[in-house]
Short mmCIF file of C-alpha atoms and ligand atoms in Angstrom, two decimals:
data_model
loop_
_atom_site.label_atom_id
_atom_site.label_comp_id
_atom_site.label_asym_id
_atom_site.label_seq_id
_atom_site.Cartn_x
_atom_site.Cartn_y
_atom_site.Cartn_z
CA MET A 410 77.98 -16.89 128.46
CA GLU A 411 77.55 -20.07 130.76
CA ARG A 412 78.31 -19.03 134.12
CA THR A 413 78.73 -21.42 137.18
CA PHE A 414 79.15 -21.20 141.15
CA ILE A 415 82.54 -22.63 142.53
CA MET A 416 83.55 -22.38 146.48
CA ILE A 417 86.42 -23.30 147.97
CA LYS A 418 85.58 -24.77 151.07
CA PRO A 419 87.12 -25.03 154.32
CA ASP A 420 89.66 -27.54 154.13
CA GLY A 421 90.89 -25.92 150.84
CA VAL A 422 90.94 -22.07 152.64
CA GLN A 423 92.72 -23.44 155.85
CA ARG A 424 95.23 -25.76 153.35
CA GLY A 425 96.46 -22.70 151.39
CA LEU A 426 95.09 -24.27 148.17
CA VAL A 427 93.09 -21.16 147.34
CA GLY A 428 95.89 -19.79 145.23
CA GLU A 429 96.63 -23.37 142.85
CA ILE A 430 92.73 -24.01 142.83
CA ILE A 431 92.12 -20.19 141.14
CA GLY A 432 95.22 -21.05 138.97
CA ARG A 433 93.49 -24.11 137.42
CA PHE A 434 90.26 -22.45 136.02
CA GLU A 435 92.45 -19.05 134.82
CA ALA A 436 95.05 -21.49 133.01
CA LYS A 437 92.28 -23.46 131.14
CA GLY A 438 90.78 -20.36 130.64
CA PHE A 439 87.54 -19.39 132.08
CA THR A 440 86.76 -16.14 133.23
CA LEU A 441 86.23 -15.00 136.84
CA VAL A 442 83.02 -12.76 136.98
CA GLY A 443 82.90 -12.70 141.07
CA LEU A 444 85.18 -13.48 143.80
CA LYS A 445 84.57 -12.79 147.80
CA SER A 446 85.55 -14.64 150.76
CA LEU A 447 82.86 -15.14 153.76
CA SER A 448 82.24 -17.00 156.62
CA VAL A 449 78.49 -18.45 155.86
CA SER A 450 75.60 -18.72 158.30
CA ARG A 451 74.12 -21.71 158.71
CA GLU A 452 70.71 -20.67 156.86
CA LEU A 453 72.85 -19.69 153.47
CA ALA A 454 74.98 -23.32 154.22
CA GLU A 455 71.39 -25.30 154.84
CA GLU A 456 69.84 -23.54 151.59
CA HIS A 457 72.87 -24.32 149.20
CA TYR A 458 72.95 -27.73 150.49
CA ASP A 459 69.01 -28.19 150.64
CA VAL A 460 68.82 -31.27 148.18
CA HIS A 461 70.48 -33.39 150.41
CA LYS A 462 68.91 -32.15 153.49
CA GLU A 463 67.34 -35.75 154.49
CA ARG A 464 71.00 -37.32 153.85
CA PRO A 465 72.48 -38.57 157.24
CA PHE A 466 75.71 -36.27 156.55
CA PHE A 467 73.85 -32.78 155.94
CA GLY A 468 74.08 -32.12 159.57
CA GLY A 469 78.25 -32.61 159.66
CA LEU A 470 77.99 -30.81 156.23
CA VAL A 471 76.44 -27.49 157.50
CA ASP A 472 78.58 -27.67 160.16
CA PHE A 473 82.06 -27.93 158.30
CA ILE A 474 80.87 -25.53 155.55
CA CYS A 475 80.09 -22.69 158.76
CA SER A 476 83.18 -24.17 160.84
CA SER A 477 86.02 -21.43 158.70
CA PRO A 478 85.71 -19.04 155.52
CA VAL A 479 85.09 -20.22 152.49
CA VAL A 480 85.92 -18.76 148.65
CA ALA A 481 82.80 -18.14 146.59
CA MET A 482 83.20 -17.52 142.89
CA VAL A 483 81.53 -17.57 139.71
CA TRP A 484 83.54 -18.68 136.53
CA GLU A 485 82.30 -18.26 132.83
CA GLY A 486 83.12 -20.00 129.74
CA ASP A 487 81.68 -22.20 126.96
CA GLY A 488 80.52 -25.53 128.95
CA VAL A 489 82.20 -23.76 132.21
CA VAL A 490 79.47 -25.97 133.84
CA ALA A 491 80.55 -29.41 133.00
CA SER A 492 84.24 -28.81 132.38
CA ALA A 493 84.36 -27.26 135.93
CA ARG A 494 83.13 -30.45 137.40
CA LYS A 495 85.79 -32.55 135.10
CA LEU A 496 88.69 -29.72 136.58
CA ILE A 497 87.44 -30.56 140.50
CA GLY A 498 86.83 -34.67 140.29
CA ALA A 499 84.94 -37.10 141.44
CA THR A 500 83.10 -36.58 144.94
CA ASN A 501 84.93 -38.86 146.90
CA PRO A 502 88.92 -37.97 146.86
CA LEU A 503 90.04 -41.14 147.11
CA SER A 504 87.77 -42.29 143.70
CA ALA A 505 88.74 -38.75 142.04
CA GLU A 506 91.49 -39.27 138.87
CA PRO A 507 95.05 -37.83 139.35
CA GLY A 508 95.18 -34.26 137.60
CA THR A 509 91.80 -32.86 139.27
CA ILE A 510 91.54 -30.95 142.24
CA ARG A 511 90.23 -33.55 144.42
CA GLY A 512 92.34 -36.14 143.05
CA ASP A 513 95.79 -34.20 143.65
CA PHE A 514 94.75 -32.63 147.56
CA GLY A 515 91.87 -34.92 148.70
CA VAL A 516 91.84 -38.17 150.79
CA SER A 517 88.23 -38.00 152.87
CA VAL A 518 84.66 -37.55 150.97
CA GLY A 519 83.67 -35.04 153.85
CA LEU A 520 87.50 -32.82 153.06
CA ASN A 521 86.94 -32.48 149.25
CA LEU A 522 88.07 -29.04 149.37
CA ILE A 523 85.81 -27.48 146.46
CA HIS A 524 82.06 -27.38 145.25
CA GLY A 525 80.97 -26.87 141.53
CA SER A 526 77.18 -26.67 140.72
CA ASP A 527 76.03 -29.38 138.96
CA ALA A 528 73.90 -28.48 135.78
CA ILE A 529 73.06 -25.38 134.52
CA GLU A 530 70.06 -24.55 136.17
CA THR A 531 71.82 -25.26 139.39
CA ALA A 532 74.44 -22.96 138.59
CA GLN A 533 71.65 -20.12 138.21
CA LYS A 534 70.08 -20.66 141.22
CA GLU A 535 73.73 -21.05 143.28
CA ILE A 536 74.91 -17.87 142.03
CA ASN A 537 71.88 -16.11 142.52
CA LEU A 538 72.18 -17.52 146.40
CA TRP A 539 75.48 -16.68 146.58
CA PHE A 540 76.01 -13.37 144.70
CA SER A 541 73.53 -10.01 144.13
CA GLU A 542 73.46 -8.83 140.41
CA LYS A 543 76.12 -5.86 141.12
CA GLU A 544 78.90 -7.92 142.83
CA LEU A 545 79.26 -10.01 139.43
CA LEU A 546 81.20 -8.25 136.62
CA SER A 547 80.22 -8.24 132.96
CA TRP A 548 83.74 -8.46 131.05
CA GLU A 549 85.55 -9.81 127.73
CA PRO A 550 89.43 -10.93 128.93
CA THR A 551 90.95 -9.73 125.78
CA VAL A 552 92.48 -12.81 125.96
CA ASN A 553 89.66 -14.72 124.22
CA ALA A 554 90.27 -14.16 120.95
CA TRP A 555 92.96 -16.69 121.67
CA LEU A 556 90.81 -18.99 123.42
CA TYR A 557 87.80 -19.52 121.30
CA GLU A 558 87.96 -19.93 117.54
P1 LIG B 46 79.60 -32.97 144.58
O1 LIG B 46 80.22 -31.96 145.92
O2 LIG B 46 80.71 -33.39 144.51
O3 LIG B 46 78.55 -32.79 143.96
P2 LIG B 46 77.18 -34.54 146.45
O4 LIG B 46 76.21 -33.15 146.11
O5 LIG B 46 76.88 -35.43 146.20
O6 LIG B 46 78.72 -34.04 145.96
O7 LIG B 46 77.46 -34.24 147.91
C1 LIG B 46 77.74 -32.82 148.08
C2 LIG B 46 78.72 -32.85 149.34
O8 LIG B 46 78.20 -33.55 150.87
C3 LIG B 46 80.20 -33.57 149.30
O9 LIG B 46 80.64 -32.45 148.03
C4 LIG B 46 80.94 -34.12 150.33
C5 LIG B 46 79.37 -34.23 151.01
N1 LIG B 46 79.20 -35.34 150.97
C6 LIG B 46 78.38 -36.53 149.84
N2 LIG B 46 78.56 -37.47 150.06
C7 LIG B 46 79.19 -38.09 151.76
C8 LIG B 46 78.99 -39.01 152.20
N3 LIG B 46 78.52 -39.88 151.83
N4 LIG B 46 79.75 -38.96 153.77
C9 LIG B 46 79.88 -37.51 153.87
N5 LIG B 46 79.82 -36.42 153.51
C10 LIG B 46 79.55 -36.97 151.63
MG1 LIG B 47 76.54 -31.89 144.27
#
């Protein structure tokens, strides 16, 4: 079953949106297989955003991710990588559609509340970076019989 890496960024935690955000993934029908809160080290933040290291916002982005605790998660389900990106919305919250997490709760590109893996291969890489094997569950909710045909 497909898995994706989701992180509620420091602004989402500080603004008390953890429950709201987790609720959206739950309500959609995805399965939570990993969850932890942590203060992110510079090393981890730099590795996570390595693809952006030449961008002008890289230093500020790493500072931001390390500035206050985050909530890191792994969600599982059919098509979860692309679907999570849709639930999250466009990178700039001002352009994100209402009904998406960024569209409903954000106004700044640098404070856009949440990260979601952008492709299946990226998801695998990010899950391995943030979680150890034994921090991840293998389970099938009984409700899946009412979600998948
Ligand atoms: P996404 O998080 O939607 O995958 P991304 O991978 O292009 O977006 O960028 C990673 C993060 O970097 C993004 O969530 C917020 C920050 N960021 C992107 N573009 C930015 C910009 N022009 N100015 C400031 N921060 C930016
Ligand atoms: Mg990205």
